[in-house]
Short mmCIF file of C-alpha atoms in Angstrom, two decimals:
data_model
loop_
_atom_site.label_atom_id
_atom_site.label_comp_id
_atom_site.label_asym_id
_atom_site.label_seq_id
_atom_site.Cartn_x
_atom_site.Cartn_y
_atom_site.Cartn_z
CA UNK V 1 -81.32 -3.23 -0.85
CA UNK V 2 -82.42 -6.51 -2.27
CA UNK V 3 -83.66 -6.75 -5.55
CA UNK V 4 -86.87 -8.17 -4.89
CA UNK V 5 -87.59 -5.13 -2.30
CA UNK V 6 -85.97 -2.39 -4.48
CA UNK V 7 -88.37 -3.48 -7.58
CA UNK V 8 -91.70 -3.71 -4.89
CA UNK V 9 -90.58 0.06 -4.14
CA UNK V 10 -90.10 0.75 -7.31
CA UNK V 11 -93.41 -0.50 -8.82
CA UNK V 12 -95.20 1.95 -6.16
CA UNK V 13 -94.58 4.48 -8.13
CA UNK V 14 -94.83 2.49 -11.54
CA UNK V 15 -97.08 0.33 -10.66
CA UNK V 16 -96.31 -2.40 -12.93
CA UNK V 17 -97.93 -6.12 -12.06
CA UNK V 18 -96.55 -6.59 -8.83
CA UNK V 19 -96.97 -10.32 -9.13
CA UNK V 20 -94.98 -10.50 -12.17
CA UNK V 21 -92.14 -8.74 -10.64
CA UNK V 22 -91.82 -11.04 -8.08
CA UNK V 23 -92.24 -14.08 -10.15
CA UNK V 24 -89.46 -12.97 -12.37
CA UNK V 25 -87.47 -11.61 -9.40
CA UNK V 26 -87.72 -14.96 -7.63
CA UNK V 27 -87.27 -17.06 -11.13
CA UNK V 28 -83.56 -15.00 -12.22
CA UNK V 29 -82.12 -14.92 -9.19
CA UNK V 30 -82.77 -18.96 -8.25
CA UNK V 31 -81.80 -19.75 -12.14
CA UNK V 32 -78.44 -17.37 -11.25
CA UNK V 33 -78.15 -19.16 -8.23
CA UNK V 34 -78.21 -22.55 -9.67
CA UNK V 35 -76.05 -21.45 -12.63
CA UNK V 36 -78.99 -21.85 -14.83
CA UNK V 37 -77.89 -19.00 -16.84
CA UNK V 38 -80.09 -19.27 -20.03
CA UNK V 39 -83.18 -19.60 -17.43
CA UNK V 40 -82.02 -16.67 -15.49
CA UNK V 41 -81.43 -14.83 -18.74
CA UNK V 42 -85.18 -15.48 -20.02
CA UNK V 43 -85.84 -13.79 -16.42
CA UNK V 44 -83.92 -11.04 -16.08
CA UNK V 45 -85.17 -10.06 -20.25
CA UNK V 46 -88.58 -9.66 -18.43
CA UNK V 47 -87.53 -8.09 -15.14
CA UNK V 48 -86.05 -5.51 -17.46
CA UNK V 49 -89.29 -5.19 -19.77
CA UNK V 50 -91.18 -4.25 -17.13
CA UNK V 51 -88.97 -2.34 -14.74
CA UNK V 52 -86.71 -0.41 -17.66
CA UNK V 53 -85.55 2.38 -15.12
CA UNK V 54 -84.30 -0.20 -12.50
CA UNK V 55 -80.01 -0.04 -12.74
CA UNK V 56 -80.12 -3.30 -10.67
CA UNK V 57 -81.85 -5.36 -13.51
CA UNK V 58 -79.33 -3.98 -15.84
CA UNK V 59 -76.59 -4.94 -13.88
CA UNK V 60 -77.53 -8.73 -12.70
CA UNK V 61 -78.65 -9.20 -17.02
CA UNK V 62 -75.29 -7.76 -17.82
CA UNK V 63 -73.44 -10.35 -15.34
CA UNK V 64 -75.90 -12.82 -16.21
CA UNK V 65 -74.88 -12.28 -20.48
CA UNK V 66 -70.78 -11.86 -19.09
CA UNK V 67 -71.20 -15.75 -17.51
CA UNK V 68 -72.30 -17.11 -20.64
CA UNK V 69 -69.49 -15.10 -22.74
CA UNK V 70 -71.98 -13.22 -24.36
CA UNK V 71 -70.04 -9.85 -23.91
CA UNK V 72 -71.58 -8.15 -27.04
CA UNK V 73 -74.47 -8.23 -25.26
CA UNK V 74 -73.18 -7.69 -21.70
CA UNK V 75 -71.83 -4.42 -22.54
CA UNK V 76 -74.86 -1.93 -23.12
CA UNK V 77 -76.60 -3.48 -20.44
CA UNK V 78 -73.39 -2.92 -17.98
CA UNK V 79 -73.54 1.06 -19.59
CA UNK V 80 -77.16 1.02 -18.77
CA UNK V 81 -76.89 0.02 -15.29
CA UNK V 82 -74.25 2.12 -14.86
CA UNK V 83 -76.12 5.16 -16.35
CA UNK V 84 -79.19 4.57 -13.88
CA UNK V 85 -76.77 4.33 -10.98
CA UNK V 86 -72.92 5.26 -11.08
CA UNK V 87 -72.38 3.55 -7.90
CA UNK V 88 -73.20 0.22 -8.40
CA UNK V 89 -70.60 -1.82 -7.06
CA UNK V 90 -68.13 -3.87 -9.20
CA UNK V 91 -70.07 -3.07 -12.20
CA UNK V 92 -67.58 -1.27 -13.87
CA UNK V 93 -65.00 -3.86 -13.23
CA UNK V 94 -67.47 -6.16 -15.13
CA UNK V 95 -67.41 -3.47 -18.09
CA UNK V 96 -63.85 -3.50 -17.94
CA UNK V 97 -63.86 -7.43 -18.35
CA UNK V 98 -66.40 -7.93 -21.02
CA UNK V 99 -64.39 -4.73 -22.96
CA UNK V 100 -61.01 -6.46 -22.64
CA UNK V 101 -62.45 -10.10 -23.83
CA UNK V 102 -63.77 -7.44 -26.80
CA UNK V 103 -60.83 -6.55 -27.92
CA UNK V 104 -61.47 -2.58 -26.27
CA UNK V 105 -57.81 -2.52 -24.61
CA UNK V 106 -57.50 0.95 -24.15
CA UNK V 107 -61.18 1.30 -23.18
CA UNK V 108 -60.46 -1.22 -20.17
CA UNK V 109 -57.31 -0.09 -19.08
CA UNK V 110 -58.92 2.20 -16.59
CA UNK V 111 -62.09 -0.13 -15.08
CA UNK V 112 -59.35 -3.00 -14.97
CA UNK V 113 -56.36 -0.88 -13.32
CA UNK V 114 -58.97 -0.28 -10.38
CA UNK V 115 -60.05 -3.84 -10.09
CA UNK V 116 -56.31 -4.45 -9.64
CA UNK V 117 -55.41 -2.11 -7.32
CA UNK V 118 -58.41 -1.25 -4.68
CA UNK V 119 -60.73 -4.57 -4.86
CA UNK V 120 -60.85 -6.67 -1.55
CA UNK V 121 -62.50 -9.41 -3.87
CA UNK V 122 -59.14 -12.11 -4.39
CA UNK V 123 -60.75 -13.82 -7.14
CA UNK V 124 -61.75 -10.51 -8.83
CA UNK V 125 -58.48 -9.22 -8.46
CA UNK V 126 -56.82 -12.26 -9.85
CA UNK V 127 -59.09 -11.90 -12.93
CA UNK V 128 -58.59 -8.52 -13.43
CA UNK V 129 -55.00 -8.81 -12.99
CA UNK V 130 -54.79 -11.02 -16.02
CA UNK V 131 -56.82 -9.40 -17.96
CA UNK V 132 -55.11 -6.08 -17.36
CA UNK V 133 -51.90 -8.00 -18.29
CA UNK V 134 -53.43 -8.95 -21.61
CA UNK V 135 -54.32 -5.76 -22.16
CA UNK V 136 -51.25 -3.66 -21.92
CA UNK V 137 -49.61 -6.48 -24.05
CA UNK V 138 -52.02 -6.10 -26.43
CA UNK V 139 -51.38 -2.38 -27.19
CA UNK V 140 -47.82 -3.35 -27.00
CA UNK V 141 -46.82 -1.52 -23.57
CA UNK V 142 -44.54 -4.49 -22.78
CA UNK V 143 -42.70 -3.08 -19.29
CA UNK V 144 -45.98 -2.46 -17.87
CA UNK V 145 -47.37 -5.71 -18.92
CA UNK V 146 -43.98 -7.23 -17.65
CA UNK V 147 -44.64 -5.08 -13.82
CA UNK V 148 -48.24 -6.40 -13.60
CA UNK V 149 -46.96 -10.05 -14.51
CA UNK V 150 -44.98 -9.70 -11.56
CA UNK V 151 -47.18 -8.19 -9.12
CA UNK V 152 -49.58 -11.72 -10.16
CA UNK V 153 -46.82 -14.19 -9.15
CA UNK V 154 -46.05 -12.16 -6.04
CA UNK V 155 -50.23 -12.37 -5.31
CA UNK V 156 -50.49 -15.56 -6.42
CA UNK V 157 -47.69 -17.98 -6.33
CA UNK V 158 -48.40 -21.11 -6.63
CA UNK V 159 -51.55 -19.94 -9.42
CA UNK V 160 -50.84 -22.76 -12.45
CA UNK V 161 -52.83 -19.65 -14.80
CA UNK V 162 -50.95 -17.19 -13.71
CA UNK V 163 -47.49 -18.76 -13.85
CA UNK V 164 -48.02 -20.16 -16.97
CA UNK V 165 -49.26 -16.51 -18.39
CA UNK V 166 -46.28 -14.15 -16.60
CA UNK V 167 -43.60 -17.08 -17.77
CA UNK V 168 -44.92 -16.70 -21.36
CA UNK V 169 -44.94 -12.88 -21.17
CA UNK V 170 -42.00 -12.48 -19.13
CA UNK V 171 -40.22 -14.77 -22.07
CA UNK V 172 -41.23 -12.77 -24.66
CA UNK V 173 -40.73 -9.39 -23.14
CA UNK V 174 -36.67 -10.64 -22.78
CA UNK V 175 -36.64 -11.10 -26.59
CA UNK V 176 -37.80 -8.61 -27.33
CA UNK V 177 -35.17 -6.59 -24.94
CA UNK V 178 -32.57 -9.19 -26.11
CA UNK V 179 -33.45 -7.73 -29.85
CA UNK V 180 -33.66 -4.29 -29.00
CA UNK V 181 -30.15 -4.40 -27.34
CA UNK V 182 -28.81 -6.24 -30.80
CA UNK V 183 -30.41 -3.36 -32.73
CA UNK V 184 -28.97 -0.61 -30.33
CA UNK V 185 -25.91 -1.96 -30.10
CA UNK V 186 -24.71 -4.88 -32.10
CA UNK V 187 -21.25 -4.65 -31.35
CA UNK V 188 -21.78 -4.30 -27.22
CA UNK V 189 -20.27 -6.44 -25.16
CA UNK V 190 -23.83 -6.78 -23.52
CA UNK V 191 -24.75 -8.02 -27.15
CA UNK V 192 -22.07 -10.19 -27.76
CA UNK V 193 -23.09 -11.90 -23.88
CA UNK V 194 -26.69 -12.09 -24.59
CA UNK V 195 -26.21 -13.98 -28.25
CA UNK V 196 -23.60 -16.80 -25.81
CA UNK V 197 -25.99 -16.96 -23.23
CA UNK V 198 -28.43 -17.88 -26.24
CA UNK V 199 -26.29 -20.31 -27.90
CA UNK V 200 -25.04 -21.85 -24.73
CA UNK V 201 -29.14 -22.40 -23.65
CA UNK V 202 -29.62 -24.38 -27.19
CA UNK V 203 -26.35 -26.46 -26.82
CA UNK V 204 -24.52 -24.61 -29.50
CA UNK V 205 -21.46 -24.74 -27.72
CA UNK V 206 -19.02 -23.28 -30.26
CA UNK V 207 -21.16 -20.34 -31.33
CA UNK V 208 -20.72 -19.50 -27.09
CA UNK V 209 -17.67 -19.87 -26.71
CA UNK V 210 -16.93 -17.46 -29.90
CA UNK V 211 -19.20 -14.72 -28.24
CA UNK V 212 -18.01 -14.84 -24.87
CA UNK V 213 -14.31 -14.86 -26.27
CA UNK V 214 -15.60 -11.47 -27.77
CA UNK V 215 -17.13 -10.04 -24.38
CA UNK V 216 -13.33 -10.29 -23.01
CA UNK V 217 -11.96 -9.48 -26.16
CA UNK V 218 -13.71 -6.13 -25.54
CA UNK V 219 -13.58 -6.04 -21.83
CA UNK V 220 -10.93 -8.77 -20.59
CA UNK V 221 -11.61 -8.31 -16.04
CA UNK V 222 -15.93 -8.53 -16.99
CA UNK V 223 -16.88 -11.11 -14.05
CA UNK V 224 -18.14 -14.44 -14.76
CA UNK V 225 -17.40 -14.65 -18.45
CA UNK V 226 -14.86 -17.04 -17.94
CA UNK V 227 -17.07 -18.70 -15.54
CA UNK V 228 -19.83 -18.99 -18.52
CA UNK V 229 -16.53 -20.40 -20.75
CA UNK V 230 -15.97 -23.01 -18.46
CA UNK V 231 -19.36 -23.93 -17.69
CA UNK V 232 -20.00 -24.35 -21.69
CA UNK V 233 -16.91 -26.57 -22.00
CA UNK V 234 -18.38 -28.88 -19.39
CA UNK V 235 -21.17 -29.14 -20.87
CA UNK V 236 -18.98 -29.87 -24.19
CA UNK V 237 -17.25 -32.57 -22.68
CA UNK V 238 -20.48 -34.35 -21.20
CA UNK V 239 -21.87 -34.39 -24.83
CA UNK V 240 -18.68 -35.54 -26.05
CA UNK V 241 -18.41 -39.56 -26.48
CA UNK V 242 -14.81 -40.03 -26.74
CA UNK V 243 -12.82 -39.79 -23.46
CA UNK V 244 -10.13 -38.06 -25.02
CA UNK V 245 -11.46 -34.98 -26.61
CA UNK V 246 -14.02 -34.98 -23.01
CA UNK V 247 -11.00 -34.97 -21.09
CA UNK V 248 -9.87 -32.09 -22.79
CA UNK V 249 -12.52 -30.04 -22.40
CA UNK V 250 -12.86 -30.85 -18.93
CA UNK V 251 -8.91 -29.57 -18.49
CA UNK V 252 -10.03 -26.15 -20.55
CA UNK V 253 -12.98 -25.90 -18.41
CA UNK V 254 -10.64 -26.02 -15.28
CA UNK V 255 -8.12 -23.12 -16.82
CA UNK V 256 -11.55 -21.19 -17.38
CA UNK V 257 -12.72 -21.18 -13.64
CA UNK V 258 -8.88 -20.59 -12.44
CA UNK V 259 -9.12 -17.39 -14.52
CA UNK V 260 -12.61 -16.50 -12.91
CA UNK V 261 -11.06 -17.01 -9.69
CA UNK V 262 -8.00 -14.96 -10.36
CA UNK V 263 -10.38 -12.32 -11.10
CA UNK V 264 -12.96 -12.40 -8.49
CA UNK V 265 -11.30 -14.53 -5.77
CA UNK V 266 -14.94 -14.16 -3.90
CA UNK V 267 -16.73 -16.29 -6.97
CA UNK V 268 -18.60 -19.11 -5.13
CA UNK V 269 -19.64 -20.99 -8.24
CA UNK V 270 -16.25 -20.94 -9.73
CA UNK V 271 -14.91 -22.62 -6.40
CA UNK V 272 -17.53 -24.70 -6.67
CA UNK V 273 -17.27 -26.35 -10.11
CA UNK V 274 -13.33 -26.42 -9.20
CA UNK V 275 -14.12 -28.85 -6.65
CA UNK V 276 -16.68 -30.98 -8.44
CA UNK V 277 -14.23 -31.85 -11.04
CA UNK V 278 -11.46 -32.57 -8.63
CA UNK V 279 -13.96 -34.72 -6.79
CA UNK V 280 -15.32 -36.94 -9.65
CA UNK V 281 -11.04 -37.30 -10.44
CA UNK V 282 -10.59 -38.56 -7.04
CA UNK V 283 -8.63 -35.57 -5.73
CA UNK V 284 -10.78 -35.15 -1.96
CA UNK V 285 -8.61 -33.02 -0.24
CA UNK V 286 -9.01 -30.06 -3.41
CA UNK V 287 -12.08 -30.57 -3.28
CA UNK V 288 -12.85 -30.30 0.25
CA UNK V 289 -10.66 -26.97 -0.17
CA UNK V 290 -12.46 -25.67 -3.08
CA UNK V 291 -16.16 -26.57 -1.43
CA UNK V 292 -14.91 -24.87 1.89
CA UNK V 293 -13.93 -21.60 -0.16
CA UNK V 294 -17.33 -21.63 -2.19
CA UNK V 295 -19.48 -22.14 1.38
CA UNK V 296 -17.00 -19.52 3.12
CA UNK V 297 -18.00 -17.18 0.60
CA UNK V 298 -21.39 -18.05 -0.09
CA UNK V 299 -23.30 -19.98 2.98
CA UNK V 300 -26.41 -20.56 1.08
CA UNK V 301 -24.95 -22.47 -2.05
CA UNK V 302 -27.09 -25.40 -1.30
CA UNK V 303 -24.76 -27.61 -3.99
CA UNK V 304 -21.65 -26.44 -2.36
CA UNK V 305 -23.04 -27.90 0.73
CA UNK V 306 -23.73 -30.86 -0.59
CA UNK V 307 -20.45 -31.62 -1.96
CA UNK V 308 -18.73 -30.69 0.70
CA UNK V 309 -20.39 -32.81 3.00
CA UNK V 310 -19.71 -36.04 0.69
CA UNK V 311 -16.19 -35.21 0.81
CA UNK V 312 -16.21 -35.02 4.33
CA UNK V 313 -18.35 -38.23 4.59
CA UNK V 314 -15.96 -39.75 1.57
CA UNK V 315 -12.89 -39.01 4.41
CA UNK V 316 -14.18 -40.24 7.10
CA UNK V 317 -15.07 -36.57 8.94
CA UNK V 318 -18.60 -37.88 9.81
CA UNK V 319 -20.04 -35.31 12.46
CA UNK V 320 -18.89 -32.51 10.03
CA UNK V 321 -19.84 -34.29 7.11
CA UNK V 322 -23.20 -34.67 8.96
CA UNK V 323 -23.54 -30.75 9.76
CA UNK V 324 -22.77 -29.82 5.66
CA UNK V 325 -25.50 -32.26 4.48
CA UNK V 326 -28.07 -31.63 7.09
CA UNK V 327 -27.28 -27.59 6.01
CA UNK V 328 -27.63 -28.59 2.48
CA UNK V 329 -31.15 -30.24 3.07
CA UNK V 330 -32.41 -27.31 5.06
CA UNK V 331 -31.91 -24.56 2.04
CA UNK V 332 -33.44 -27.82 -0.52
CA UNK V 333 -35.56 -30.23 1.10
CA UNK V 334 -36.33 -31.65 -2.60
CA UNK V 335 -33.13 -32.80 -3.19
CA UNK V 336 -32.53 -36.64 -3.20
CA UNK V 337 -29.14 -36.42 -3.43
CA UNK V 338 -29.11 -34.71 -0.06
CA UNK V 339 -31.18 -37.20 1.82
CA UNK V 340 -29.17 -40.43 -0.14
CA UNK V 341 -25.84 -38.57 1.29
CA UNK V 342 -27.10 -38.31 4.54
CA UNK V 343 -28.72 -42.05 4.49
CA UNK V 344 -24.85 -43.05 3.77
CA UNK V 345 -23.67 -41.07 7.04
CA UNK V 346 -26.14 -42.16 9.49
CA UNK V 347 -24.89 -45.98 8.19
CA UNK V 348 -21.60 -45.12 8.94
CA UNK V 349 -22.39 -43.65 12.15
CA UNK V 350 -24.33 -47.06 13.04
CA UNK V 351 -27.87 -44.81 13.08
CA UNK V 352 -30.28 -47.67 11.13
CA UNK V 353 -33.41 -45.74 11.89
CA UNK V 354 -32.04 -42.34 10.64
CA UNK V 355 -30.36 -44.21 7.44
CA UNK V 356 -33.59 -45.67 6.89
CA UNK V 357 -35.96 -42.58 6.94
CA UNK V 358 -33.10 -40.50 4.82
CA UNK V 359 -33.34 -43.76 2.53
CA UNK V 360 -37.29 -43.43 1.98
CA UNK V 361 -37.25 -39.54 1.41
CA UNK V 362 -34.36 -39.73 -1.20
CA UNK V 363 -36.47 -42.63 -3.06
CA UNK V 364 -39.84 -40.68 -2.92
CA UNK V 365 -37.67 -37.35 -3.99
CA UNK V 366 -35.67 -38.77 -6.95
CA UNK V 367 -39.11 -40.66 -8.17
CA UNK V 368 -40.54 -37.50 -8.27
CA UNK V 369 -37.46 -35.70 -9.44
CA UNK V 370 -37.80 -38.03 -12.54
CA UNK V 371 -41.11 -36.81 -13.52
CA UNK V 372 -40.65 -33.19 -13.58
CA UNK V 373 -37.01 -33.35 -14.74
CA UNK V 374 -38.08 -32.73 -18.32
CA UNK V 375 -39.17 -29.38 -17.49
CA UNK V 376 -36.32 -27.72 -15.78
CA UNK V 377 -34.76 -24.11 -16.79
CA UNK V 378 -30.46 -24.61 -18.12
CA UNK V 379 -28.27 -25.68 -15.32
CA UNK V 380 -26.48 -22.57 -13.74
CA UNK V 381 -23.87 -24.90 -11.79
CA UNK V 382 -23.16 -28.96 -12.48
CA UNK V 383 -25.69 -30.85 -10.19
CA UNK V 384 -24.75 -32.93 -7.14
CA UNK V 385 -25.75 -36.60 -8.64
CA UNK V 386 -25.15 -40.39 -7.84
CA UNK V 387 -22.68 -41.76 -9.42
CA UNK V 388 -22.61 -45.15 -10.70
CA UNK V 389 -21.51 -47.42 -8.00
CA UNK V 390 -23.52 -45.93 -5.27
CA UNK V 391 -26.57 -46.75 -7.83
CA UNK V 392 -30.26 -45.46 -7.14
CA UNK V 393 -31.05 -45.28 -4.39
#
């Protein structure tokens, strides 16, 4: 029932000035309206002087105080309305909000969990969602903070709020696991991988190296510790000036993913970085071997695609070459390299309108590439890139 009819029923019985009610009615609810919220507050005061015993009034003051953050006040009025009429609808999700922006965690757990779970209302649930993440964080229930920071980036994925909120959360909550482990169990293998993951992540390459050395030390067949060995040396020899001491690295790095390999003969990314650094050396047909394993074992390694097809294209096998590229675009349409790779074999195949549109899309994609490149998580495999004498495309 509308307000304005509910409060002309009501006053039948009252019989306060009818008039009044309806100038007040009219006044709150076009000042709400309008987002005049100080206007429809004035309103909404008097609606509720003169109708005390309507849980309507109570309500639309209470949402009326929540949009102007006045949640002090929002909150007995919310328990009023709520008193008059247990069924009003969504006004206990609105308690729940103003409680939480109070600092009353616990108190909001419940009103927020429902909001969460049964509302049809997207925006609602999105709000509640985040609030109900705060919450549990708040009294320090991390894993169910963590489960309701994923159920928001499932709901709402492309949400800059909510990724920025889970990615915070979800950062924190693996310190804290991280520290827990080292408290647990210091000397763990698990420990000793967590503290060179770490180290690796800040460019303390030594520190990783030592850690990892102690995960095999411990247990020698663990998969993909050499891999993490190798992949630290690379990234050793890439901060390294000197040619020499690089090379070095590079050849340690090489003995590293040969061990992986012995190990787990089925590791893509070992294959992978096997081939990359035989082709930057100049050693194509390794490479094409090494690519073909990693893609053989793993169809969807986007990179290994990639490479694969500019050794084919770098030999002269331009239909296949054509196939791995095109493959490698279809799993990362974002990735200039890709579409600069593929410009290169539609030249070769003498296609100037399919070289030219490749062209256009790698320049767009690496100017935008450029911008966001700053804010990128750790490499987990060495990049496809130009190299210096193809130059920018």
């Amino acid at each position: 029932m509308p307000l304005l009819l509910y409060l002309v029923c009501l006053s039948a019985a009252q019989a306060p000035d009818l008039n009044l009610l309806q100038r007040y009615s009219q006044e709150g609810e076009r000042a709400l309206a309008e987002h005049r919220y100080a206007d429809a507050e004035k309103a909404y005061e008097k609606l509720r002087e003169l109708s005390p015993g309507t849980a309507e009034v109570h309500a639309g003051l209470g949402l009326i105080y929540y949009q102007q953050r006045k949640f002090a006040e929002a909150v007995p009025a919310l328990r009023q309305a709520l008193k008059l009429n247990p069924k009003l609808p969504r006004t206990d999700i609105l308690l729940a909000l103003c409680l939480s922006e109070l600092g009353q965690y616990q108190e909001a757990l419940a009103g927020l969990g429902k909001a969460f779970k049964q509302t049809a209302d997207d925006p609602l649930r999105r709000l509640a969602g985040l609030q109900l993440q705060r919450a549990y964080t708040q009294l320090e229930q991390d894993g169910k903070a963590a489960e309701i920071a994923l159920q928001l980036t499932r709901l709402y994925p492309t949400d800059p709020e909510v990724l920025y909120h889970a990615g915070r959360l979800l950062s924190n909550y693996a310190y804290l696991m991280t520290m827990k482990l080292a408290r647990l169990a210091p000397e763990s293998p698990w420990t000793h991988q967590a503290a060179g993951e770490a180290n690796e992540s800040q460019g303390l390459y030594d520190p990783a190296i030592r850690e990892y050395r102690a995960v095999l030390a411990a247990d020698p067949r663990r998969p993909g510790i050499h891999f993490r060995i190798g992949r630290t040396l690379l990234a050793r020899a890439a901060a390294t000036p000197e040619e020499g001491p690089a090379a070095a690295f590079r050849a340690e790095a090489v003995n590293e993913f040969e061990q992986e390999r012995a190990l787990d003969p089925a590791n893509a990314t070992a294959a992978y970085e096997l081939g990359e650094i035989h082709r930057r050396a100049g050693d194509l047909e390794e490479a094409r071997k090494l690519f073909e394993a990693a893609v053989e074992h793993y169809p969807d390694f986007e990179q290994a695609q990639l490479g694969l097809g500019r050794v084919l294209l770098a030999t002269g096998k331009l239909e296949p070459a054509l196939a791995h590229l095109r493959k490698a675009i279809a799993l990362d349409p974002e990735n200039d390299v890709s579409y600069y790779q593929l410009s290169r074999a539609y030249q070769a195949l003498g296609n100037a309108a399919g070289q030219q549109d490749a062209l256009a899309k790698s320049r767009a994609l690496r100017a935008k590439r450029q911008r966001t490149d700053a804010a990128v998580l750790p490499l987990q495999v060495t990049k496809q890139e130009l190299e210096s004498k193809e130059g920018p495309p």
